[in-house]
Amino acid sequence: MRILLLDKDEAAARIIYKGLCELGHNIDFIHDDKEGLFLASTEDYDVILVDCDSSAFSCEVILSVNRSPDRMKTVIFKGTDVPAKDRISMLKKGAYDYLPKPLAFEELAVKIEASNAKVYGMQQSQTRYICCDLELDLLSRRARRGKKVIELKTQEYRLLEYMLRHKGQVVTRTMLLENVWDYYFDPQSNVIDVHISRLRQKIDNGFE
């Protein structure tokens, strides 16, 4: 998933950034006020993670700029001792969740995966993508075809997740580069061909 992390505390945010990257997510970590708000309002993120203690990232502003015509982006707030009335206000205005600090990273990771399932029309308990006999479990981060477990490297997993999430849609090279690799260069690069070829071999090997 593509995640925007807005936080003024660089040291603490780096830990979250590293952990989410290790899980295969594509993270933009921003600590600059104007750049963060600009990206939140113009880029297509699956999740926006906002630190309430970073006063520059106004909760009101974030909730107002993250709307898009086709779907609402998921906003998760985190903070220290945020009053109950403020937390309730955030949730009523469209925030997906609020997590108290210090964060339990595993809880954050599960919340992010669950929010992804909800946004794309699945029940929160259904954290899987299925296409015929191919299944991708978002919580265990494992792929399976029939009874065969398919071992995927991080980039292969991200590629398969993105394509399954956009099943039935046309996916361009530029879309893959921006959302799976976060590269902004010539979409004719063969990096996509190489990974697609490897992914096909792993998925199709031993099957018709």
mmCIF file of C-alpha atoms in Angstrom:
data_model
loop_
_atom_site.group_PDB
_atom_site.id
_atom_site.type_symbol
_atom_site.label_atom_id
_atom_site.label_comp_id
_atom_site.label_asym_id
_atom_site.label_seq_id
_atom_site.Cartn_x
_atom_site.Cartn_y
_atom_site.Cartn_z
ATOM 1 C CA MET A 1 0.000 0.000 0.000
ATOM 2 C CA ARG A 2 1.005 3.608 -0.505
ATOM 3 C CA ILE A 3 1.180 5.436 2.836
ATOM 4 C CA LEU A 4 1.817 9.081 3.725
ATOM 5 C CA LEU A 5 3.462 9.488 7.133
ATOM 6 C CA LEU A 6 3.147 13.026 8.547
ATOM 7 C CA ASP A 7 5.227 13.527 11.662
ATOM 8 C CA LYS A 8 7.514 16.225 13.099
ATOM 9 C CA ASP A 9 9.319 13.755 15.384
ATOM 10 C CA GLU A 10 11.839 12.392 12.901
ATOM 11 C CA ALA A 11 13.483 9.926 15.285
ATOM 12 C CA ALA A 12 10.210 8.218 16.255
ATOM 13 C CA ALA A 13 8.816 8.387 12.727
ATOM 14 C CA ARG A 14 11.918 6.693 11.301
ATOM 15 C CA ILE A 15 11.146 3.599 13.380
ATOM 16 C CA ILE A 16 7.605 3.465 11.967
ATOM 17 C CA TYR A 17 8.939 4.166 8.482
ATOM 18 C CA LYS A 18 11.440 1.309 8.687
ATOM 19 C CA GLY A 19 8.876 -1.134 10.044
ATOM 20 C CA LEU A 20 6.272 -0.343 7.381
ATOM 21 C CA CYS A 21 8.886 -0.572 4.619
ATOM 22 C CA GLU A 22 9.915 -4.002 5.902
ATOM 23 C CA LEU A 23 6.267 -5.056 5.560
ATOM 24 C CA GLY A 24 6.409 -4.069 1.901
ATOM 25 C CA HIS A 25 4.522 -0.780 2.033
ATOM 26 C CA ASN A 26 5.484 2.255 -0.048
ATOM 27 C CA ILE A 27 6.040 5.134 2.411
ATOM 28 C CA ASP A 28 6.419 8.880 1.923
ATOM 29 C CA PHE A 29 7.707 10.329 5.214
ATOM 30 C CA ILE A 30 7.170 14.096 5.409
ATOM 31 C CA HIS A 31 7.998 16.467 8.260
ATOM 32 C CA ASP A 32 7.593 19.711 6.320
ATOM 33 C CA ASP A 33 4.206 21.407 6.838
ATOM 34 C CA LYS A 34 3.469 22.677 3.358
ATOM 35 C CA GLU A 35 4.794 19.638 1.515
ATOM 36 C CA GLY A 36 2.836 17.255 3.747
ATOM 37 C CA LEU A 37 -0.466 19.053 3.291
ATOM 38 C CA PHE A 38 0.140 19.388 -0.455
ATOM 39 C CA LEU A 39 0.798 15.663 -0.883
ATOM 40 C CA ALA A 40 -2.195 14.749 1.291
ATOM 41 C CA SER A 41 -4.485 16.755 -0.966
ATOM 42 C CA THR A 42 -3.010 15.908 -4.377
ATOM 43 C CA GLU A 43 -1.547 12.385 -4.276
ATOM 44 C CA ASP A 44 -3.421 9.064 -4.238
ATOM 45 C CA TYR A 45 -2.526 7.433 -0.909
ATOM 46 C CA ASP A 46 -4.216 4.394 0.604
ATOM 47 C CA VAL A 47 -3.472 5.540 4.153
ATOM 48 C CA ILE A 48 -2.479 8.881 5.700
ATOM 49 C CA LEU A 49 -0.888 8.457 9.133
ATOM 50 C CA VAL A 50 -0.891 11.733 11.070
ATOM 51 C CA ASP A 51 0.808 12.594 14.356
ATOM 52 C CA CYS A 52 -1.534 14.807 16.429
ATOM 53 C CA ASP A 53 1.358 16.021 18.581
ATOM 54 C CA SER A 54 2.828 17.680 15.484
ATOM 55 C CA SER A 55 0.577 20.728 15.746
ATOM 56 C CA ALA A 56 1.462 21.958 12.262
ATOM 57 C CA PHE A 57 -0.457 19.027 10.769
ATOM 58 C CA SER A 58 -3.896 20.275 11.735
ATOM 59 C CA CYS A 59 -6.378 17.435 12.118
ATOM 60 C CA GLU A 60 -9.094 19.647 10.674
ATOM 61 C CA VAL A 61 -7.025 20.386 7.564
ATOM 62 C CA ILE A 62 -6.053 16.747 6.993
ATOM 63 C CA LEU A 63 -9.667 15.606 7.240
ATOM 64 C CA SER A 64 -10.741 18.271 4.762
ATOM 65 C CA VAL A 65 -8.097 17.735 2.052
ATOM 66 C CA ASN A 66 -7.958 13.965 1.813
ATOM 67 C CA ARG A 67 -11.241 13.460 -0.024
ATOM 68 C CA SER A 68 -11.336 12.281 -3.638
ATOM 69 C CA PRO A 69 -14.351 11.914 -5.947
ATOM 70 C CA ASP A 70 -14.137 8.125 -6.164
ATOM 71 C CA ARG A 71 -13.299 7.118 -2.597
ATOM 72 C CA MET A 72 -12.274 8.469 0.800
ATOM 73 C CA LYS A 73 -8.651 8.035 1.770
ATOM 74 C CA THR A 74 -8.012 6.377 5.107
ATOM 75 C CA VAL A 75 -6.715 8.689 7.843
ATOM 76 C CA ILE A 76 -5.265 7.231 11.036
ATOM 77 C CA PHE A 77 -4.250 9.600 13.827
ATOM 78 C CA LYS A 78 -1.777 8.934 16.625
ATOM 79 C CA GLY A 79 -1.047 11.108 19.630
ATOM 80 C CA THR A 80 -0.344 11.499 23.337
ATOM 81 C CA ASP A 81 -3.235 12.135 25.733
ATOM 82 C CA VAL A 82 -5.627 13.510 23.111
ATOM 83 C CA PRO A 83 -8.908 14.323 24.949
ATOM 84 C CA ALA A 84 -11.814 11.980 24.330
ATOM 85 C CA LYS A 85 -13.969 14.774 22.858
ATOM 86 C CA ASP A 86 -11.261 15.501 20.264
ATOM 87 C CA ARG A 87 -10.880 11.829 19.361
ATOM 88 C CA ILE A 88 -14.638 11.498 18.948
ATOM 89 C CA SER A 89 -14.676 14.621 16.778
ATOM 90 C CA MET A 90 -11.977 13.146 14.505
ATOM 91 C CA LEU A 91 -13.904 9.909 14.076
ATOM 92 C CA LYS A 92 -17.169 11.709 13.363
ATOM 93 C CA LYS A 93 -15.442 13.788 10.676
ATOM 94 C CA GLY A 94 -14.153 10.740 8.837
ATOM 95 C CA ALA A 95 -10.964 9.559 10.542
ATOM 96 C CA TYR A 96 -10.583 5.784 10.394
ATOM 97 C CA ASP A 97 -8.939 5.351 13.797
ATOM 98 C CA TYR A 98 -6.898 6.906 16.578
ATOM 99 C CA LEU A 99 -3.967 5.145 18.262
ATOM 100 C CA PRO A 100 -2.414 6.340 21.538
ATOM 101 C CA LYS A 101 1.347 6.760 21.860
ATOM 102 C CA PRO A 102 3.635 5.042 22.495
ATOM 103 C CA LEU A 103 2.494 2.937 19.565
ATOM 104 C CA ALA A 104 2.377 -0.834 19.498
ATOM 105 C CA PHE A 105 3.743 -1.289 15.988
ATOM 106 C CA GLU A 106 2.024 -4.639 15.439
ATOM 107 C CA GLU A 107 -1.333 -3.035 16.257
ATOM 108 C CA LEU A 108 -0.631 -0.220 13.789
ATOM 109 C CA ALA A 109 0.253 -2.729 11.061
ATOM 110 C CA VAL A 110 -2.966 -4.696 11.618
ATOM 111 C CA LYS A 111 -5.046 -1.487 11.629
ATOM 112 C CA ILE A 112 -3.526 -0.458 8.298
ATOM 113 C CA GLU A 113 -4.250 -3.833 6.686
ATOM 114 C CA ALA A 114 -7.793 -3.859 8.076
ATOM 115 C CA SER A 115 -8.435 -0.343 6.768
ATOM 116 C CA ASN A 116 -7.276 -1.446 3.321
ATOM 117 C CA ALA A 117 -9.752 -4.324 3.362
ATOM 118 C CA LYS A 118 -12.584 -2.005 4.399
ATOM 119 C CA VAL A 119 -11.836 0.635 1.768
ATOM 120 C CA TYR A 120 -11.939 -1.894 -1.032
ATOM 121 C CA GLY A 121 -15.340 -3.263 -0.086
ATOM 122 C CA MET A 122 -14.369 -6.299 2.009
ATOM 123 C CA GLN A 123 -15.375 -7.100 5.570
ATOM 124 C CA GLN A 124 -12.654 -6.310 8.092
ATOM 125 C CA SER A 125 -12.308 -10.017 8.841
ATOM 126 C CA GLN A 126 -11.627 -10.676 5.156
ATOM 127 C CA THR A 127 -8.019 -9.673 4.667
ATOM 128 C CA ARG A 128 -7.384 -11.652 1.504
ATOM 129 C CA TYR A 129 -7.365 -11.122 -2.243
ATOM 130 C CA ILE A 130 -8.522 -14.100 -4.296
ATOM 131 C CA CYS A 131 -8.339 -14.646 -8.047
ATOM 132 C CA CYS A 132 -9.463 -18.142 -9.101
ATOM 133 C CA ASP A 133 -7.152 -20.497 -7.167
ATOM 134 C CA LEU A 134 -4.600 -17.765 -6.369
ATOM 135 C CA GLU A 135 -4.870 -16.270 -2.877
ATOM 136 C CA LEU A 136 -2.931 -13.490 -1.165
ATOM 137 C CA ASP A 137 -3.266 -13.212 2.629
ATOM 138 C CA LEU A 138 -2.555 -9.640 3.727
ATOM 139 C CA LEU A 139 -1.967 -10.422 7.390
ATOM 140 C CA SER A 140 0.469 -13.306 6.981
ATOM 141 C CA ARG A 141 1.791 -11.728 3.750
ATOM 142 C CA ARG A 142 1.782 -15.125 2.059
ATOM 143 C CA ALA A 143 0.624 -16.174 -1.383
ATOM 144 C CA ARG A 144 -0.839 -19.533 -2.203
ATOM 145 C CA ARG A 145 -2.029 -21.191 -5.387
ATOM 146 C CA GLY A 146 -4.095 -24.266 -4.717
ATOM 147 C CA LYS A 147 -2.182 -26.088 -1.982
ATOM 148 C CA LYS A 148 1.174 -24.607 -2.986
ATOM 149 C CA VAL A 149 2.674 -21.798 -0.881
ATOM 150 C CA ILE A 150 4.471 -19.277 -3.091
ATOM 151 C CA GLU A 151 7.469 -17.559 -1.532
ATOM 152 C CA LEU A 152 7.628 -13.927 -2.647
ATOM 153 C CA LYS A 153 10.294 -11.291 -2.199
ATOM 154 C CA THR A 154 9.177 -7.875 -0.952
ATOM 155 C CA GLN A 155 8.862 -6.246 -4.370
ATOM 156 C CA GLU A 156 7.132 -9.301 -5.841
ATOM 157 C CA TYR A 157 4.602 -9.205 -3.009
ATOM 158 C CA ARG A 158 3.923 -5.504 -3.545
ATOM 159 C CA LEU A 159 3.495 -6.051 -7.271
ATOM 160 C CA LEU A 160 1.067 -8.934 -6.806
ATOM 161 C CA GLU A 161 -0.905 -7.048 -4.151
ATOM 162 C CA TYR A 162 -1.266 -3.983 -6.376
ATOM 163 C CA MET A 163 -2.390 -6.008 -9.377
ATOM 164 C CA LEU A 164 -4.886 -8.077 -7.376
ATOM 165 C CA ARG A 165 -6.217 -4.910 -5.761
ATOM 166 C CA HIS A 166 -6.814 -3.503 -9.260
ATOM 167 C CA LYS A 167 -8.150 -6.736 -10.737
ATOM 168 C CA GLY A 168 -10.252 -6.029 -13.822
ATOM 169 C CA GLN A 169 -8.644 -2.609 -14.359
ATOM 170 C CA VAL A 170 -6.028 -1.462 -16.819
ATOM 171 C CA VAL A 171 -2.748 -0.954 -14.936
ATOM 172 C CA THR A 172 -0.078 1.090 -16.706
ATOM 173 C CA ARG A 173 3.677 0.996 -16.307
ATOM 174 C CA THR A 174 3.624 4.471 -14.830
ATOM 175 C CA MET A 175 1.056 3.410 -12.225
ATOM 176 C CA LEU A 176 3.246 0.460 -11.222
ATOM 177 C CA LEU A 177 6.402 2.550 -11.023
ATOM 178 C CA GLU A 178 4.743 5.220 -8.890
ATOM 179 C CA ASN A 179 2.802 2.912 -6.558
ATOM 180 C CA VAL A 180 4.967 -0.212 -6.296
ATOM 181 C CA TRP A 181 8.455 1.247 -6.731
ATOM 182 C CA ASP A 182 7.708 4.957 -6.234
ATOM 183 C CA TYR A 183 9.985 5.723 -9.184
ATOM 184 C CA TYR A 184 9.402 8.800 -11.300
ATOM 185 C CA PHE A 185 11.388 8.034 -14.418
ATOM 186 C CA ASP A 186 10.972 6.615 -17.910
ATOM 187 C CA PRO A 187 8.136 4.040 -17.751
ATOM 188 C CA GLN A 188 9.917 2.108 -20.502
ATOM 189 C CA SER A 189 12.428 0.834 -17.923
ATOM 190 C CA ASN A 190 12.618 -2.980 -17.977
ATOM 191 C CA VAL A 191 12.392 -3.260 -14.164
ATOM 192 C CA ILE A 192 8.686 -4.039 -14.530
ATOM 193 C CA ASP A 193 9.254 -6.716 -17.185
ATOM 194 C CA VAL A 194 11.856 -8.434 -15.021
ATOM 195 C CA HIS A 195 9.639 -8.585 -11.936
ATOM 196 C CA ILE A 196 6.522 -9.571 -13.899
ATOM 197 C CA SER A 197 8.479 -12.414 -15.481
ATOM 198 C CA ARG A 198 9.733 -13.651 -12.090
ATOM 199 C CA LEU A 199 6.280 -13.363 -10.584
ATOM 200 C CA ARG A 200 4.702 -15.322 -13.441
ATOM 201 C CA GLN A 201 7.280 -18.092 -13.074
ATOM 202 C CA LYS A 202 6.536 -18.427 -9.363
ATOM 203 C CA ILE A 203 2.764 -18.336 -9.815
ATOM 204 C CA ASP A 204 2.487 -20.498 -12.945
ATOM 205 C CA ASN A 205 5.236 -23.043 -12.354
ATOM 206 C CA GLY A 206 3.572 -26.453 -12.003
ATOM 207 C CA PHE A 207 0.136 -25.218 -13.064
ATOM 208 C CA GLU A 208 -1.661 -25.124 -16.385
#
